[in-house]
Coordinates of C-alpha atoms in Angstrom, one line a residue:
X1 CA 0.0 0.0 0.0
X2 CA 2.8 2.4 0.9
X3 CA 4.8 1.6 -2.3
X4 CA 1.7 1.9 -4.6
X5 CA 0.1 4.8 -2.8
X6 CA 3.2 6.9 -2.4
X7 CA 5.8 5.7 -4.9
X8 CA 3.5 6.0 -7.9
X9 CA 3.9 9.8 -7.9
X10 CA 7.1 9.3 -9.8
X11 CA 5.2 7.6 -12.5
X12 CA 3.1 10.7 -12.8
X13 CA 6.1 12.9 -13.0
X14 CA 7.7 10.8 -15.6
X15 CA 4.5 10.8 -17.6
X16 CA 4.3 14.6 -17.4
X17 CA 7.8 15.3 -18.4
X18 CA 7.9 12.8 -21.3
X19 CA 4.5 13.7 -22.7
X20 CA 5.5 17.4 -23.0
X21 CA 8.9 16.6 -24.5
X22 CA 7.4 14.2 -27.1
X23 CA 4.5 16.6 -27.8
X24 CA 6.7 19.6 -28.4
X25 CA 6.7 19.2 -32.2
X26 CA 3.0 18.6 -32.4
X27 CA 2.1 21.6 -30.2
X28 CA 4.2 23.8 -32.5
X29 CA 2.2 22.8 -35.6
X30 CA -0.4 25.1 -37.1
X31 CA -3.9 24.2 -35.9
X32 CA -2.8 22.7 -32.5
X33 CA -5.0 25.2 -30.7
X34 CA -2.0 27.0 -29.1
X35 CA 0.4 29.4 -30.8
X36 CA 3.7 28.2 -29.5
X37 CA 7.1 27.1 -30.9
X38 CA 8.9 23.8 -30.2
X39 CA 11.7 25.7 -28.5
X40 CA 9.2 27.4 -26.2
X41 CA 7.7 24.0 -25.2
X42 CA 11.1 22.3 -24.7
X43 CA 12.7 25.4 -23.2
X44 CA 10.5 28.0 -21.5
X45 CA 7.6 25.7 -20.6
X46 CA 10.0 23.1 -19.3
X47 CA 11.8 25.7 -17.2
X48 CA 8.5 27.0 -15.8
X49 CA 7.5 23.4 -14.9
X50 CA 10.8 23.0 -13.0
X51 CA 10.5 26.5 -11.4
X52 CA 7.1 25.5 -10.2
X53 CA 8.5 22.2 -8.8
X54 CA 11.2 24.1 -6.9
X55 CA 8.7 26.6 -5.5
X56 CA 6.3 23.8 -4.6
X57 CA 9.0 21.7 -2.9
X58 CA 9.9 24.6 -0.6
X59 CA 6.4 25.7 0.2
X60 CA 4.9 22.2 0.8
X61 CA 8.1 20.9 2.3
X62 CA 7.7 23.4 5.2
X63 CA 4.1 22.5 5.5
X64 CA 4.9 18.8 5.5
X65 CA 7.2 19.1 8.5
X66 CA 4.7 21.3 10.3
X67 CA 1.3 19.6 9.6
X68 CA 2.3 16.0 8.8
X69 CA 3.1 13.8 5.8
X70 CA -0.4 12.5 5.1
X71 CA -2.3 15.8 4.8
X72 CA 0.3 17.2 2.4
X73 CA 0.6 14.2 0.1
X74 CA -3.1 14.4 -0.4
X75 CA -3.1 18.2 -1.0
X76 CA -0.1 18.1 -3.4
X77 CA -1.7 15.4 -5.5
X78 CA -4.9 17.4 -5.8
X79 CA -2.9 20.5 -6.9
X80 CA -1.3 18.3 -9.6
X81 CA -4.7 16.9 -10.8
X82 CA -6.3 20.3 -11.2
X83 CA -3.3 21.9 -13.0
X84 CA -2.9 19.0 -15.4
X85 CA -6.6 19.1 -16.3
X86 CA -6.3 22.8 -16.9
X87 CA -3.3 22.2 -19.2
X88 CA -5.4 20.0 -21.4
X89 CA -7.7 22.9 -22.0
X90 CA -5.0 25.3 -23.0
X91 CA -6.0 27.8 -25.7
X92 CA -3.0 30.1 -25.7
X93 CA 0.7 30.0 -24.8
X94 CA 0.3 32.0 -21.6
X95 CA -2.4 29.5 -20.3
X96 CA -0.1 26.6 -21.1
X97 CA 2.9 28.2 -19.4
X98 CA 0.8 29.1 -16.3
X99 CA -0.5 25.6 -15.7
X100 CA 2.8 23.9 -16.5
X101 CA 4.1 26.0 -13.6
X102 CA 1.2 24.9 -11.4
X103 CA 1.6 21.2 -12.4
X104 CA 5.3 21.5 -11.3
X105 CA 4.2 23.2 -8.1
X106 CA 2.1 20.2 -7.1
X107 CA 4.8 17.6 -8.2
X108 CA 7.5 19.5 -6.3
X109 CA 5.5 19.3 -3.1
X110 CA 5.0 15.6 -3.7
X111 CA 8.8 15.0 -3.6
X112 CA 9.1 16.4 -0.1
X113 CA 6.0 14.8 1.4
X114 CA 6.5 11.4 -0.2
X115 CA 10.2 10.8 0.2
X116 CA 10.0 11.7 3.9
X117 CA 7.0 9.4 4.5
X118 CA 8.6 6.5 2.6
X119 CA 11.8 6.6 4.5
X120 CA 10.0 6.8 7.8
X121 CA 7.8 3.8 7.1
X122 CA 10.2 1.4 5.4
X123 CA 12.5 -0.9 7.5
X124 CA 16.1 0.2 7.6
X125 CA 17.6 -3.0 6.0
X126 CA 15.5 -2.4 2.9
X127 CA 15.2 1.4 2.9
X128 CA 17.9 1.9 0.2
X129 CA 16.7 -0.5 -2.4
X130 CA 13.0 0.4 -1.9
X131 CA 13.6 4.2 -2.1
X132 CA 15.8 3.9 -5.1
X133 CA 13.4 1.6 -7.0
X134 CA 10.5 3.9 -6.1
X135 CA 12.4 7.0 -7.4
X136 CA 13.4 5.0 -10.4
X137 CA 9.7 4.3 -11.2
X138 CA 9.7 7.7 -12.8
X139 CA 10.9 6.0 -15.9
X140 CA 7.9 3.6 -15.9
X141 CA 5.7 6.7 -16.3
X142 CA 8.2 8.1 -18.8
X143 CA 8.0 5.0 -20.9
X144 CA 4.2 5.0 -20.8
X145 CA 4.1 8.6 -21.8
X146 CA 6.5 8.1 -24.7
X147 CA 4.5 5.2 -26.0
X148 CA 1.1 6.9 -25.5
X149 CA 2.1 9.9 -27.5
X150 CA 2.7 7.8 -30.7
X151 CA -0.9 6.7 -31.3
X152 CA -2.2 10.0 -29.9
X153 CA -0.2 12.0 -32.4
X154 CA -0.8 9.7 -35.4
X155 CA -4.5 8.8 -34.9
X156 CA -6.0 12.1 -33.7
X157 CA -6.4 15.6 -35.0
X158 CA -3.5 17.9 -34.3
X159 CA -5.5 19.9 -31.8
X160 CA -6.9 16.8 -30.0
X161 CA -4.2 14.2 -29.4
X162 CA -2.1 16.2 -27.0
X163 CA -5.1 17.2 -24.9
X164 CA -6.0 13.5 -24.5
X165 CA -2.4 12.9 -23.4
X166 CA -2.7 15.3 -20.5
X167 CA -6.2 13.9 -19.6
X168 CA -4.7 10.5 -19.2
X169 CA -2.4 11.9 -16.5
X170 CA -5.5 13.1 -14.6
X171 CA -7.1 9.6 -14.8
X172 CA -3.9 8.0 -13.4
X173 CA -3.7 10.6 -10.6
X174 CA -7.2 9.9 -9.5
X175 CA -6.5 6.2 -9.2
X176 CA -3.4 7.0 -7.0
X177 CA -5.5 9.3 -4.8
X178 CA -7.9 6.5 -4.1
X179 CA -5.1 4.3 -2.8
X180 CA -3.3 7.1 -1.0
X181 CA -6.2 7.8 1.3
X182 CA -5.4 4.5 3.2
X183 CA -1.7 5.2 3.7
X184 CA -1.0 5.9 7.4
X185 CA 0.7 9.0 8.8
X186 CA 4.3 8.7 9.8
X187 CA 4.5 7.3 13.4
X188 CA 7.8 9.2 13.9
X189 CA 6.1 12.5 13.0
X190 CA 3.1 11.8 15.2
X191 CA 5.3 10.9 18.2
X192 CA 7.5 14.0 18.0
X193 CA 4.4 16.2 17.7
X194 CA 2.9 14.8 21.0
X195 CA 0.5 12.3 19.4
X196 CA 2.1 9.2 20.8
X197 CA -1.2 7.2 21.2
X198 CA -1.9 7.6 17.5
X199 CA 1.7 6.6 16.6
X200 CA 1.5 3.5 18.9
X201 CA -1.9 2.6 17.3
X202 CA -0.4 2.6 13.8
X203 CA 2.7 0.6 14.7
X204 CA 0.7 -1.9 16.8
X205 CA -1.7 -2.4 13.8
X206 CA 1.3 -3.2 11.6
X207 CA 2.8 -5.6 14.1
X208 CA -0.5 -7.4 14.6
X209 CA -0.9 -7.9 10.9
X210 CA 2.7 -9.2 10.5
X211 CA 2.1 -11.6 13.4
X212 CA -1.1 -12.9 11.8
X213 CA 0.6 -13.5 8.5
X214 CA 3.8 -15.1 9.8
X215 CA 2.6 -16.7 13.1
X216 CA 5.7 -15.2 14.8
X217 CA 6.0 -12.4 17.3
X218 CA 8.4 -9.5 16.3
X219 CA 11.4 -8.8 18.4
X220 CA 11.2 -5.9 20.7
X221 CA 13.5 -2.9 19.8
X222 CA 16.9 -2.9 21.4
X223 CA 17.2 0.9 21.9
X224 CA 15.2 3.7 23.3
X225 CA 15.2 7.5 23.1
X226 CA 13.8 10.3 25.1
X227 CA 11.9 12.9 23.0
X228 CA 10.9 16.4 23.9
X229 CA 7.7 16.9 21.9
X230 CA 7.3 20.0 19.7
X231 CA 4.7 21.2 17.3
X232 CA 6.8 23.2 14.8
X233 CA 10.4 24.2 13.9
X234 CA 11.4 27.6 12.6
X235 CA 13.5 28.3 9.5
X236 CA 16.3 29.6 11.6
X237 CA 16.7 26.3 13.4
X238 CA 16.4 24.5 10.0
X239 CA 19.2 26.7 8.6
X240 CA 21.3 26.2 11.7
X241 CA 20.9 22.4 11.4
X242 CA 22.1 22.3 7.8
X243 CA 24.8 24.8 7.9
X244 CA 26.2 24.5 11.5
X245 CA 25.4 20.9 12.5
X246 CA 25.8 19.2 9.2
X247 CA 27.9 21.4 6.8
X248 CA 29.6 18.4 5.0
X249 CA 26.3 16.7 4.4
X250 CA 24.8 19.9 3.0
X251 CA 27.7 20.2 0.5
X252 CA 27.2 16.5 -0.4
X253 CA 23.4 17.0 -1.0
X254 CA 24.0 20.0 -3.2
X255 CA 26.6 18.3 -5.3
X256 CA 24.5 15.2 -5.9
X257 CA 21.4 17.2 -6.8
X258 CA 23.2 19.6 -9.1
X259 CA 24.7 16.7 -11.1
X260 CA 21.6 14.7 -11.6
X261 CA 19.3 17.7 -12.1
X262 CA 21.3 19.3 -14.9
X263 CA 21.8 16.0 -16.7
X264 CA 18.3 14.8 -16.5
X265 CA 16.3 18.0 -16.9
X266 CA 18.3 19.1 -19.9
X267 CA 18.1 15.8 -21.7
X268 CA 14.6 14.6 -20.7
X269 CA 12.9 17.8 -21.8
X270 CA 15.0 18.1 -25.0
X271 CA 15.5 14.6 -26.4
X272 CA 12.5 14.8 -28.8
X273 CA 13.9 18.1 -30.0
X274 CA 17.3 16.4 -30.8
X275 CA 15.5 13.7 -32.8
X276 CA 13.4 16.2 -34.7
X277 CA 16.3 18.6 -35.4
X278 CA 19.1 16.2 -36.4
X279 CA 17.3 13.1 -37.5
X280 CA 13.9 14.5 -38.8
X281 CA 11.9 12.2 -36.5
X282 CA 8.7 13.8 -35.5
X283 CA 5.6 11.8 -34.4
X284 CA 7.5 8.6 -33.7
X285 CA 9.9 10.1 -31.2
X286 CA 8.1 8.2 -28.4
X287 CA 9.5 4.9 -29.6
X288 CA 13.1 6.0 -29.1
X289 CA 12.4 7.6 -25.8
X290 CA 10.7 4.4 -24.5
X291 CA 14.0 2.6 -25.1
X292 CA 15.9 5.1 -23.0
X293 CA 13.2 4.7 -20.3
X294 CA 13.9 1.0 -20.2
X295 CA 17.6 1.6 -19.4
X296 CA 16.6 4.2 -16.7
X297 CA 14.1 1.7 -15.1
X298 CA 16.5 -1.3 -15.2
X299 CA 19.3 0.7 -13.4
X300 CA 17.4 1.2 -10.1
X301 CA 15.8 -2.3 -10.3
X302 CA 19.1 -4.2 -10.8
X303 CA 21.5 -2.0 -8.9
X304 CA 19.2 -0.9 -6.1
X305 CA 19.9 -3.9 -3.8
X306 CA 23.6 -3.2 -4.0
X307 CA 23.1 0.2 -2.2
X308 CA 22.1 -1.8 0.9
X309 CA 24.8 -4.5 0.6
X310 CA 27.9 -3.0 -1.1
X311 CA 27.0 0.4 0.5
X312 CA 25.9 3.9 -0.3
X313 CA 29.3 5.6 -0.8
X314 CA 30.9 3.1 -3.4
X315 CA 27.6 2.7 -5.3
X316 CA 26.7 6.4 -5.5
X317 CA 30.2 7.5 -6.5
X318 CA 30.5 4.7 -9.1
X319 CA 27.1 5.4 -10.7
X320 CA 27.7 9.2 -10.9
X321 CA 31.3 9.0 -12.2
X322 CA 30.6 6.0 -14.5
X323 CA 27.6 7.7 -16.1
X324 CA 29.5 10.9 -16.5
X325 CA 32.4 9.2 -18.3
X326 CA 30.1 7.3 -20.6
X327 CA 28.3 10.6 -21.4
X328 CA 31.6 12.2 -22.4
X329 CA 32.1 9.4 -24.9
X330 CA 28.6 9.9 -26.3
X331 CA 29.3 13.6 -26.7
X332 CA 32.4 12.9 -28.7
X333 CA 30.7 10.4 -31.0
X334 CA 27.8 12.7 -31.6
X335 CA 30.2 15.6 -32.5
X336 CA 32.0 13.3 -34.9
X337 CA 28.6 12.7 -36.7
X338 CA 28.9 8.9 -36.5
X339 CA 25.7 8.3 -34.5
X340 CA 22.2 7.7 -35.9
X341 CA 19.0 8.0 -34.0
X342 CA 19.2 4.3 -33.1
X343 CA 22.8 4.4 -31.9
X344 CA 22.4 7.6 -30.1
X345 CA 19.4 6.1 -28.2
X346 CA 21.5 3.0 -27.4
X347 CA 24.3 5.2 -26.0
X348 CA 21.8 7.1 -23.8
X349 CA 20.3 3.9 -22.7
X350 CA 23.6 2.7 -21.3
X351 CA 24.5 6.1 -19.8
X352 CA 21.2 6.4 -18.0
X353 CA 21.2 2.8 -16.7
X354 CA 23.9 4.0 -14.3
X355 CA 22.8 7.6 -13.9
X356 CA 19.3 6.7 -13.0
X357 CA 20.4 4.6 -10.0
X358 CA 22.7 7.4 -8.9
X359 CA 20.0 10.1 -9.3
X360 CA 17.5 8.0 -7.3
X361 CA 20.1 7.6 -4.6
X362 CA 20.5 11.4 -4.3
X363 CA 16.9 11.6 -3.0
X364 CA 17.6 8.8 -0.7
X365 CA 20.7 10.5 0.6
X366 CA 19.2 13.8 1.6
X367 CA 16.2 12.1 3.1
X368 CA 18.1 10.0 5.5
X369 CA 21.1 12.0 6.6
X370 CA 19.3 14.9 8.3
X371 CA 17.2 14.9 11.5
X372 CA 13.6 13.8 11.3
X373 CA 12.1 17.3 12.1
X374 CA 13.9 18.8 9.1
X375 CA 13.6 15.8 6.7
X376 CA 10.9 17.1 4.3
X377 CA 12.4 20.6 4.3
X378 CA 15.9 19.2 3.6
X379 CA 14.5 17.3 0.6
X380 CA 12.8 20.4 -0.6
X381 CA 15.8 22.6 -0.1
X382 CA 18.2 20.3 -2.1
X383 CA 15.7 19.6 -4.7
X384 CA 14.9 23.3 -5.2
X385 CA 18.5 24.5 -5.2
X386 CA 19.9 21.7 -7.3
X387 CA 17.0 21.6 -9.7
X388 CA 16.8 25.4 -10.0
X389 CA 20.5 25.5 -11.1
X390 CA 20.4 22.5 -13.3
X391 CA 16.7 22.1 -14.2
X392 CA 15.8 25.7 -15.1
X393 CA 19.1 26.7 -16.7
X394 CA 19.5 23.2 -18.3
X395 CA 16.4 23.2 -20.5
X396 CA 16.8 26.8 -21.6
X397 CA 20.5 26.4 -22.5
X398 CA 19.9 23.0 -24.1
X399 CA 16.9 24.0 -26.2
X400 CA 18.8 27.0 -27.6
X401 CA 21.9 24.9 -28.4
X402 CA 19.9 22.2 -30.1
X403 CA 17.9 24.7 -32.1
X404 CA 21.1 25.9 -33.9
X405 CA 21.3 22.5 -35.6
X406 CA 25.1 22.4 -35.0
X407 CA 26.2 19.0 -33.6
X408 CA 29.1 20.6 -31.7
X409 CA 26.6 22.8 -29.7
X410 CA 24.6 19.8 -28.6
X411 CA 27.7 17.9 -27.8
X412 CA 28.7 20.8 -25.6
X413 CA 25.5 20.5 -23.6
X414 CA 26.2 16.7 -23.1
X415 CA 29.8 17.6 -21.9
X416 CA 28.6 20.1 -19.3
X417 CA 26.1 17.6 -17.9
X418 CA 28.8 14.9 -17.8
X419 CA 31.3 17.1 -15.9
X420 CA 28.8 18.2 -13.3
X421 CA 27.8 14.5 -12.8
X422 CA 31.4 13.4 -12.4
X423 CA 31.9 16.2 -9.8
X424 CA 29.0 14.9 -7.8
X425 CA 30.5 11.4 -7.7
X426 CA 33.9 12.7 -6.5
X427 CA 32.2 14.7 -3.7
X428 CA 30.4 11.5 -2.6
X429 CA 33.8 9.7 -2.4
X430 CA 35.0 12.2 0.2
X431 CA 31.9 13.3 2.0
X432 CA 29.5 10.3 1.6
X433 CA 27.7 8.9 4.6
X434 CA 27.6 5.1 5.3
X435 CA 23.8 4.9 6.0
X436 CA 23.1 1.4 4.7
X437 CA 21.1 -0.8 7.1
X438 CA 21.1 1.9 9.8
X439 CA 18.1 3.3 11.6
X440 CA 17.3 6.9 10.7
X441 CA 17.8 8.0 14.3
X442 CA 21.3 6.4 14.3
X443 CA 22.3 8.3 11.1
X444 CA 21.0 11.7 12.4
X445 CA 19.5 12.0 16.0
X446 CA 16.2 14.0 16.1
X447 CA 16.5 17.6 17.2
X448 CA 13.9 16.8 19.8
X449 CA 16.0 14.0 21.3
X450 CA 17.1 14.8 24.8
X451 CA 20.7 13.5 24.0
X452 CA 20.9 14.8 20.3
X453 CA 24.6 15.3 19.5
X454 CA 25.9 17.7 16.9
X455 CA 28.1 16.2 14.2
X456 CA 29.1 17.1 10.7

């Protein structure tokens, strides 16, 4: 229930990003119902979506730590549903831009509320692989979006197909909302906020269900902690926690998010534009993108368990540096003009097999290495800063470089993404935290704990 109710938000995000990227050429055609260029869809609209996501992450992240995980992961999904529905009814460029921003606003809030809830509800020995696989499910939605756009673009009128594509996102979101109503609040959040009886009721219910299914009684916890309950935490305390108590972890989080945000946002929003500009592939771009999605999905699925066994530091650094090096090779081949649409897609499939696992681990990292009271806000902060730098600038720069039709300019964008990704992997080598198979309170003691110790 937790995995389906909460994890499926990444399927929605993947659906949204891919649909827009693959619809860019169709939206730019005469008669689409919206006067807009392909560069505006892949560039400005993409940047506004990411800007909305950054803003939503910060706004809803603060509310998530203040009012609870469950309330906010319901509210943020409703914001997404309304904004996506309004996007389907776009009649002009400004309306399309506005509701792309609002769709991102809802999705950004989801990241903070959902990642914090998942990590607080999943057992520590499985937390790494579950979190990485859930984050990697983004590409299941991306593959679905890529494949859906092909029949929608080929079998419907130019002003109808893209509207149906957005409408399908609403249908999927409603299904997720129905499941999500039954997901419990985080017992950790309830306890720290003075609602111990409710927290105990949730945990006891889970224990009773496990005992009924297995016939065995669970072992009692071996550690205890004294908590001073609190109802809110101010921005000053949050800033102090990240800058004074955990400065090295803050640098680590920023480095990981900058690397993956620039690489993914630039390429995800712009791949259809590359196919259209260099290989004259228009309505069938979804097939190529679906292949890339397979590589992205297999990475977290196959490599995810290693983050709990081999460990966080070696796996994160290897996936970041490895994908960056492979991307440099792809940039060189593209600049030499030896790649076709098929071979370029194959190269990206290999690059993103490793990058996807690493990028998913970035969300896991910032979620588990900071105290519980600041978890949602920490996720929001790193997502917003990293994505604002890489996700807003990336699509704008990338779209303008690809639009020139000069292979060297596109290869330059690949190279920048690769270098930033490699840098993130190097930072992980020196500042990474060995969080595998450890309880969240062992990694970072709650600020409300009577014996909370400061450490970097």
